[in-house]
Coordinates of C-alpha atoms and ligand atoms in Angstrom, one line a residue:
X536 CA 63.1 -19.4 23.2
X537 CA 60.9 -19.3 26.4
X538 CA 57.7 -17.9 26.3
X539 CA 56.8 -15.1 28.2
X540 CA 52.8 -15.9 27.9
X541 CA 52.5 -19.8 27.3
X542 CA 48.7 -20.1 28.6
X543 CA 47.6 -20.4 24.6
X544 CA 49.8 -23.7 25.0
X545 CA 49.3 -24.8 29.0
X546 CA 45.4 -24.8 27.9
X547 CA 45.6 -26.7 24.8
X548 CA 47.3 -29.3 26.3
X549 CA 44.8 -29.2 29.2
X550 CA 47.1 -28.0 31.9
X551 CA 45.6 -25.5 34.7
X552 CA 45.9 -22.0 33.8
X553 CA 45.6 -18.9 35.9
X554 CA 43.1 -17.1 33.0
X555 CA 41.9 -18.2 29.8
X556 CA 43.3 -17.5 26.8
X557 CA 42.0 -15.7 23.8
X558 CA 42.7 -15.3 20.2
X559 CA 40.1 -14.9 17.4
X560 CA 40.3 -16.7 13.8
X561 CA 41.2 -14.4 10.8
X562 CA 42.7 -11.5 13.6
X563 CA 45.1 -10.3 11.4
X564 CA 43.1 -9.2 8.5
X565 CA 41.0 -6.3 7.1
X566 CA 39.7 -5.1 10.6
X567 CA 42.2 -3.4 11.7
X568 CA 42.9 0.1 9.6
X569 CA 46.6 -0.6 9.8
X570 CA 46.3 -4.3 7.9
X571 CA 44.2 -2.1 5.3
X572 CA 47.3 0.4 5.1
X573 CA 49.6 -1.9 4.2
X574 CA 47.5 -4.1 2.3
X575 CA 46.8 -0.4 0.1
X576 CA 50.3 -0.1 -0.8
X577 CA 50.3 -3.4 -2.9
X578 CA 49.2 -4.9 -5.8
X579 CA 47.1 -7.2 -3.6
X580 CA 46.7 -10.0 -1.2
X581 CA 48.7 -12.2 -2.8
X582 CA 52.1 -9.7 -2.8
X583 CA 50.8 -9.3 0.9
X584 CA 51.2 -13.5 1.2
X585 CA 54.3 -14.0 -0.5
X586 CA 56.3 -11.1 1.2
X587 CA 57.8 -12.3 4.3
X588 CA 58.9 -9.2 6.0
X589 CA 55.2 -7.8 5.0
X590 CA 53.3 -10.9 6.2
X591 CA 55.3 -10.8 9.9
X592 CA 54.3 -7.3 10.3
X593 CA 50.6 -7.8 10.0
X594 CA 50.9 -11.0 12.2
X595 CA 52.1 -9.0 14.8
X596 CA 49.4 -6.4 14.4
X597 CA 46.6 -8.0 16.7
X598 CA 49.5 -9.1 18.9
X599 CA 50.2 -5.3 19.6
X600 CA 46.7 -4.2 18.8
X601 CA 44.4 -6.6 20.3
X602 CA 46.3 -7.7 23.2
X603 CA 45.8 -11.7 22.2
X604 CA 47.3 -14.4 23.9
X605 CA 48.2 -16.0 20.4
X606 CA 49.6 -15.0 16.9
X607 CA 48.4 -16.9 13.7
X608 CA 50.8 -16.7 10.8
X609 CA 49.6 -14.4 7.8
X610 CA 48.8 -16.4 5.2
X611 CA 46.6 -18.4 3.3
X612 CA 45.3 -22.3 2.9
X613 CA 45.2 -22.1 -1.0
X614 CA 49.4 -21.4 -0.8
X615 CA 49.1 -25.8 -0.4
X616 CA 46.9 -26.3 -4.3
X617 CA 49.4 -23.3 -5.6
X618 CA 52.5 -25.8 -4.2
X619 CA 51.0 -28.7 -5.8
X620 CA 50.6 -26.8 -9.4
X621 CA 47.0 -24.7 -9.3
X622 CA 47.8 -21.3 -9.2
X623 CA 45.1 -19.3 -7.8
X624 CA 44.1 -15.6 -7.8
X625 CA 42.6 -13.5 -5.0
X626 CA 39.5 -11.4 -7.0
X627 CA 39.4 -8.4 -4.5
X628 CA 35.3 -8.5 -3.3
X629 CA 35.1 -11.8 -4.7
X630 CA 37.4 -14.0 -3.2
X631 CA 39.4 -16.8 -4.8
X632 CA 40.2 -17.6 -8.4
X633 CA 41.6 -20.8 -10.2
X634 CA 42.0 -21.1 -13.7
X635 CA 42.9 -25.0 -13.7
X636 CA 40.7 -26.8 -11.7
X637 CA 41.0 -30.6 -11.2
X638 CA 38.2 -32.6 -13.3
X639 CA 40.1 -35.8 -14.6
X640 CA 42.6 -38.4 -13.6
X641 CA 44.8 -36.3 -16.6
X642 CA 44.5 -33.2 -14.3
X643 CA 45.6 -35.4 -11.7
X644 CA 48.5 -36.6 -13.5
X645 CA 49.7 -32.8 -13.5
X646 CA 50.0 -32.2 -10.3
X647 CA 52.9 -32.7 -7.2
X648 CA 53.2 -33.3 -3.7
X649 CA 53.9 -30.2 -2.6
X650 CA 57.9 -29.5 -1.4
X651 CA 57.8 -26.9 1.2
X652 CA 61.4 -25.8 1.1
X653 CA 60.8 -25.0 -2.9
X654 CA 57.2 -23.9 -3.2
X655 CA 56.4 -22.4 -0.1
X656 CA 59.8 -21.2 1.2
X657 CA 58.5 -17.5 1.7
X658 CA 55.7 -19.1 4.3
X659 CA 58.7 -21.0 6.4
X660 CA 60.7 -17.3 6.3
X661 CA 57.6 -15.1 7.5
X662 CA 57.5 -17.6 10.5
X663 CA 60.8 -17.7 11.2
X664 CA 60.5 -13.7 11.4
X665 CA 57.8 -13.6 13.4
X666 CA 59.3 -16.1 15.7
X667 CA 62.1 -13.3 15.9
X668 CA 60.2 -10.7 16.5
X669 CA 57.5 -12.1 18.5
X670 CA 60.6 -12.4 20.7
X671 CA 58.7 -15.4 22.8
X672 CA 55.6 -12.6 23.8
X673 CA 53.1 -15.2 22.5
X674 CA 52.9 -18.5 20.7
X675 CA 52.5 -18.5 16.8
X676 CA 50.4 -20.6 15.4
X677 CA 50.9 -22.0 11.8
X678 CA 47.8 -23.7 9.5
X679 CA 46.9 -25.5 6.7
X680 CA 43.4 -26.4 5.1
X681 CA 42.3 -29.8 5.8
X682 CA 42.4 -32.1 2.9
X683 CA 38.5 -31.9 2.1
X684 CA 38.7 -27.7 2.2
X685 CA 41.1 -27.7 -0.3
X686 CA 39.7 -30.8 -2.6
X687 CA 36.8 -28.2 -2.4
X688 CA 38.7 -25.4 -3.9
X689 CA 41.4 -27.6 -6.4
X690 CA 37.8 -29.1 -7.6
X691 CA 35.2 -26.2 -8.0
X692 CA 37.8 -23.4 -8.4
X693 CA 36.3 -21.2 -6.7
X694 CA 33.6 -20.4 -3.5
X695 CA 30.6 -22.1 -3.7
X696 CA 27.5 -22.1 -1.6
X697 CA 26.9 -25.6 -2.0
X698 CA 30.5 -27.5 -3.6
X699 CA 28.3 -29.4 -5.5
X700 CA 30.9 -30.2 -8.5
X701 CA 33.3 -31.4 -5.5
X702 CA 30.5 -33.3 -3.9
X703 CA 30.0 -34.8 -7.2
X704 CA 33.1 -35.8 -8.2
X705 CA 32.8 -37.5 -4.7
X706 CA 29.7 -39.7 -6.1
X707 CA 31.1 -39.8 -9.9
X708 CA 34.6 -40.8 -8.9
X709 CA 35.1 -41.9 -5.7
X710 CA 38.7 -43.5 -7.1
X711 CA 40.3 -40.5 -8.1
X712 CA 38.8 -38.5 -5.2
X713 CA 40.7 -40.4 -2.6
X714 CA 44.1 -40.0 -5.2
X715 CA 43.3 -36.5 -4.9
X716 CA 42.8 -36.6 -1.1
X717 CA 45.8 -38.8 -0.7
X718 CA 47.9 -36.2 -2.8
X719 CA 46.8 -33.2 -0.7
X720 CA 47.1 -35.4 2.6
X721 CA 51.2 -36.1 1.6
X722 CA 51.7 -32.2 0.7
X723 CA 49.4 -31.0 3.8
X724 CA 51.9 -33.3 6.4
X725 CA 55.0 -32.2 4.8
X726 CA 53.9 -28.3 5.3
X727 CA 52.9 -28.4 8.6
X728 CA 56.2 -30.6 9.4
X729 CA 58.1 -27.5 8.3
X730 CA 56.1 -24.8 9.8
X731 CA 57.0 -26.3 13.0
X732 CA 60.2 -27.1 12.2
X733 CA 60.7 -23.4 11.4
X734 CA 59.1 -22.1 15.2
X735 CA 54.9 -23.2 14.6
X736 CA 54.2 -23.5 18.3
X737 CA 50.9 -25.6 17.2
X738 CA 48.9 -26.1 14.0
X739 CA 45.2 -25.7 13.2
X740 CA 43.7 -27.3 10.1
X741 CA 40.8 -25.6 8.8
X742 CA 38.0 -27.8 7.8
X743 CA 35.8 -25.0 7.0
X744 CA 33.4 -26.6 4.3
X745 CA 33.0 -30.0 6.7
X746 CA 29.5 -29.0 7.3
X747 CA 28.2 -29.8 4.0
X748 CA 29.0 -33.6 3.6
X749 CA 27.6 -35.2 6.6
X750 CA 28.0 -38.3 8.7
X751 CA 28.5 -40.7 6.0
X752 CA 30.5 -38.8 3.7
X753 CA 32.2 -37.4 5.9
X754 CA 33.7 -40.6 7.4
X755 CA 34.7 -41.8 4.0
X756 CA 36.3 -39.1 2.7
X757 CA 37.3 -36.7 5.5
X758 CA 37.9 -38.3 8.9
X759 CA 40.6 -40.8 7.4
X760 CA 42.9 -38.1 6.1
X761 CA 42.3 -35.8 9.4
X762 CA 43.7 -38.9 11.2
X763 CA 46.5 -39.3 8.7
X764 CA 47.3 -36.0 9.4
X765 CA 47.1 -36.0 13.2
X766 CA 49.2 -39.2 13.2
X767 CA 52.0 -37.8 11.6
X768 CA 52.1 -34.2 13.2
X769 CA 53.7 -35.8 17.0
X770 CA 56.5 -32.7 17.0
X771 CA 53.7 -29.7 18.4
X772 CA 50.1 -29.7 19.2
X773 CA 47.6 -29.8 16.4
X774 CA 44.1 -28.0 16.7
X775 CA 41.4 -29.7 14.4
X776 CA 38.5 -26.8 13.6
X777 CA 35.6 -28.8 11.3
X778 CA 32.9 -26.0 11.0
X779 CA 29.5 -27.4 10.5
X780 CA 30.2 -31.3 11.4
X781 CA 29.0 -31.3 15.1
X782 CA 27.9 -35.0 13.5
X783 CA 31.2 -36.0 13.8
X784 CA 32.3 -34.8 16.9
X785 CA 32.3 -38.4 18.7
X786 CA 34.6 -39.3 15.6
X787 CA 36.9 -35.9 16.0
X788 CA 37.1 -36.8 19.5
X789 CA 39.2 -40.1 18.6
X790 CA 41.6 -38.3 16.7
X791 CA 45.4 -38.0 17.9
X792 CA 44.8 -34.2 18.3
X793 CA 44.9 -31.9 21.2
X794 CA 42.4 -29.1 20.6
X795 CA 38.7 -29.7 18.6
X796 CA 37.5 -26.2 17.3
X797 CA 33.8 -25.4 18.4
X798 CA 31.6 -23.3 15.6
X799 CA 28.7 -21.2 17.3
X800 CA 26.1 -23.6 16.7
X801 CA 27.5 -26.5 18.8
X802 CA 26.3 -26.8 22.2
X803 CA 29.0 -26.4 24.3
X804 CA 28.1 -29.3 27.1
X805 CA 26.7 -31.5 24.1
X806 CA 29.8 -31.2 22.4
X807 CA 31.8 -31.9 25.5
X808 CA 30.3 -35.1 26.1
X809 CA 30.8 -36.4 22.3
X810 CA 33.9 -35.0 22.3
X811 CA 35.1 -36.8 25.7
X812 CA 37.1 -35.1 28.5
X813 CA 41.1 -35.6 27.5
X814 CA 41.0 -32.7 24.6
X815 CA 40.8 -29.1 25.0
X816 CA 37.8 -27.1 23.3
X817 CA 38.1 -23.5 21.0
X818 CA 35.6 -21.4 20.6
X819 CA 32.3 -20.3 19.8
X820 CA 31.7 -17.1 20.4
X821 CA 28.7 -15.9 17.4
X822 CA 31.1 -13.9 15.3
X823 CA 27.4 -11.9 15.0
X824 CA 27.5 -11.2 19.1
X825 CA 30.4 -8.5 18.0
X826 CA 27.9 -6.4 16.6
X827 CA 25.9 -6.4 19.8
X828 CA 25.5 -3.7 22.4
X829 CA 28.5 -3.7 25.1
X830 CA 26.5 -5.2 27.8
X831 CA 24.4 -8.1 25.6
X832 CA 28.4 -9.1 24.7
X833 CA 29.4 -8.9 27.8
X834 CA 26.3 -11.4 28.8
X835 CA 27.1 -13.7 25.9
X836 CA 31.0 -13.8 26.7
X837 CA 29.8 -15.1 30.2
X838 CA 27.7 -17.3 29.3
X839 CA 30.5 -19.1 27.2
X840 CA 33.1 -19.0 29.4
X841 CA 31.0 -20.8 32.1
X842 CA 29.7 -22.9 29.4
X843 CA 33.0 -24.0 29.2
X844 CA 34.3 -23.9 32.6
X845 CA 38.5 -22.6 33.6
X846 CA 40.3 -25.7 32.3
X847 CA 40.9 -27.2 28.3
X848 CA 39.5 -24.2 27.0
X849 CA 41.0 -21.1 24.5
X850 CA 38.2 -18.4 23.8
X851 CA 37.4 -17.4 20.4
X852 CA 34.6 -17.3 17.9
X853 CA 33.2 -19.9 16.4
X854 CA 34.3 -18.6 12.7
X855 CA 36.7 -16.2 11.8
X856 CA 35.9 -12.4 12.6
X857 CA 34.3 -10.5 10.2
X858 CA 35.7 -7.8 7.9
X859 CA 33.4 -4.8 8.7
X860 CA 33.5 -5.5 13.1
X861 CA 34.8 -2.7 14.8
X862 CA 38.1 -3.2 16.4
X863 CA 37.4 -1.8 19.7
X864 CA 33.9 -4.2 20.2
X865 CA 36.7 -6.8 19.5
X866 CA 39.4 -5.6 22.4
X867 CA 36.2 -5.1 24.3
X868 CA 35.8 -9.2 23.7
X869 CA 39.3 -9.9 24.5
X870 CA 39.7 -7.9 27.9
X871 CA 36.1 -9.5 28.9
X872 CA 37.5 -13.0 28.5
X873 CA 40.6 -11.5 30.2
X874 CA 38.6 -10.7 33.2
X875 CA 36.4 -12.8 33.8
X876 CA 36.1 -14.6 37.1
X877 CA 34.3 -18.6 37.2
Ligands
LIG951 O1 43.5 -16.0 10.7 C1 44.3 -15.2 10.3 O2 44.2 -14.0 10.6 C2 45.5 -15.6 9.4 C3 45.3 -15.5 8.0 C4 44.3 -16.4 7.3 C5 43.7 -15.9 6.1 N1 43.0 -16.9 5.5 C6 44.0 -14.6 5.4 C7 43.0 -14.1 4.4 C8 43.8 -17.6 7.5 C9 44.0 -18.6 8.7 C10 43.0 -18.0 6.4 C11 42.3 -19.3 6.3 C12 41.3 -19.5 5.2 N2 41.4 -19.0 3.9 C13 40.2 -20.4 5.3 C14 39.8 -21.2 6.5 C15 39.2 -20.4 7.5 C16 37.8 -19.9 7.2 O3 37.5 -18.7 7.2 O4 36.9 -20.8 7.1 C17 39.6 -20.4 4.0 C18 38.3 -21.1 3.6 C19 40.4 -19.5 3.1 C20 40.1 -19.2 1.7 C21 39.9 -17.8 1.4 N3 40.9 -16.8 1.6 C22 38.7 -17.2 1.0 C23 37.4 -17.9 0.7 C24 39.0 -15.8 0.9 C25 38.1 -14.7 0.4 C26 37.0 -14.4 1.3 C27 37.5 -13.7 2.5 O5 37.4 -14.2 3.6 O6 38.1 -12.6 2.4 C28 40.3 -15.6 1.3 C29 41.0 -14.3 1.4 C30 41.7 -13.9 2.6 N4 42.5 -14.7 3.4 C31 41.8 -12.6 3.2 C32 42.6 -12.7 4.3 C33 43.0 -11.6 5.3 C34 41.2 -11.3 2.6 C35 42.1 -10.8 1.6 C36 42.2 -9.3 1.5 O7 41.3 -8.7 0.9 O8 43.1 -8.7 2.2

């Protein structure tokens, strides 16, 4: 299927485009009154997940909406630790719930490499419905946690400010943390295998909680399984988003990736230089700056799109929008990337 608007694509793989793309992290979600109406019909989020038909429709709602040069595929990164054996619960205001957590090598023992085609079947079919229906308007993209996100959640169970039972587990038992890794790794490389296989036009792993383990850490029990990951994943372009580990930009530079996620506290030139020149750079928009008078957005959105300069770079914020922004400050965002001239 051609694509009638492939800049999303031309600029992660650093090609010249005639304007910059834009799409914003967590677009299809609770800020737009129409996710909320379907979402109000169900029993909850997960129903919302596990429902193809249901999950295309609200991908496509910031596509028709918003005017974005990309759609994400609705879903979640916790579908991976469900596939593997931890079923998890969405607590509405509180976020997610698992009732088995992994403590000890016996845990371990329970759980699987995940097998797409079986546990995640209804993820593959919502893709290859919105593939149909996007009818080649945009790219989609499809995503996965990275493999310290989700050792987060399979560990502590829930949120956490601090992960501090997953960051101890990392100093207790560093043995059965890297089984753990390894074991999320495997499932996380088959799933985004199939989601590409199925009409993902890219993939973005979310290393959302990478800011709280630092340099050190991070290079023993991170970086190797991002690079496992990037390895494998030759069939599309793969987006690598670490929030928080501007430390290890240099490192996420080296990786076999295409595009390296920017959070709104990296500089933008600083982060170009560790990062290098070959990759393409997302971001950072201050998901904050949506809250903002027109004009100080408008400033801001300049700013950053200078910062960046017209080539290797898709606009977006620096962390997923949040629930309570009003849509129209966010189509406000989009046409201002849209028309703005370097
Ligand atoms: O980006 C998109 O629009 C696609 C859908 C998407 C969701 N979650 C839907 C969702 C994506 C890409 C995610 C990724 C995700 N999920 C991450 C990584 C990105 C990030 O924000 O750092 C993480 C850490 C999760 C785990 C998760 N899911 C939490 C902690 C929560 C509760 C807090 C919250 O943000 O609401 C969720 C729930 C969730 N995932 C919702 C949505 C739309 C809200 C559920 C609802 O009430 O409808």
């Amino acid at each position: 299927m051609e694509l009638t608007n492939d800049l999303f694509l031309r600029a992660a793989r650093g090609e010249a485009v005639e304007r910059t793309p834009v799409w914003l992290m967590r677009q299809a979600g609770r800020i737009l009154p129409e996710y909320r109406a379907v979402r109000g019909r169900l029993s909850g989020f997960k129903e919302l997940v596990s429902t193809p038909e249901l999950a295309c429709e609200v991908t496509l709602q910031p596509v028709d909406l918003l005017g974005v040069d990309a759609a994400i595929i609705f879903s979640d990164i916790l579908v991976i630790p469900e596939a593997m054996g931890l079923d998890y619960e969405m607590i509405e205001k509180k976020g997610p719930w698992f009732e088995k957590t992994v403590a000890s090598e016996a845990d371990l023992n329970q759980l699987r490499e995940a097998d797409p085609e079986e546990g995640l079947h209804y993820v593959l079919e919502a893709i290859r419905l919105t593939k149909q229906e996007l009818n080649g308007r945009v790219p989609l993209i499809g995503f996965a946690g990275a493999p310290w996100t989700i050792f987060c959640y399979m560990v502590e169970g829930q949120g956490s400010k601090t992960f501090s039972k997953a960051r101890k587990m990392l100093q207790q038992q560093p043995a059965l943390s890297h089984r753990l890794l390894d074991l999320i790794t495997r499932s996380t490389i088959r799933y985004l295998k199939a989601q590409i296989e199925v009409g993902a036009d890219l993939v973005q792993v979310f290393d959302s909680w990478a800011g709280i383990l630092g340099p050190h850490l991070y290079r023993t029990f991170a970086l190797p399984y991002l690079q496992q990951i990037c390895d494998a994943i030759q069939e599309a372009p793969i987006t690598v988003f670490a929030k928080g580990a501007y430390y290890a930009l240099p490192e996420l530079g080296q990786l076999d990736c295409q595009v390296i996620g920017l959070d709104w506290c990296m500089d933008v030139a600083q982060a170009r230089a560790a990062v290098g020149p070959e990759k393409s750079l997302q971001g950072n928009l201050d998901p904050s700056l949506l809250y903002a008078p027109k004009p100080d957005l408008k400033r801001a959105v300049k700013i950053m799109m200078d910062d960046f300069g017209s080539r290797g770079h898709i606009a977006n914020l620096g962390h997923g929008v949040y629930p309570d922004t009003d849509p129209e400050q966010v189509k406000f965002f989009i046409q201002t990337v849209k028309e703005h001239k370097f």
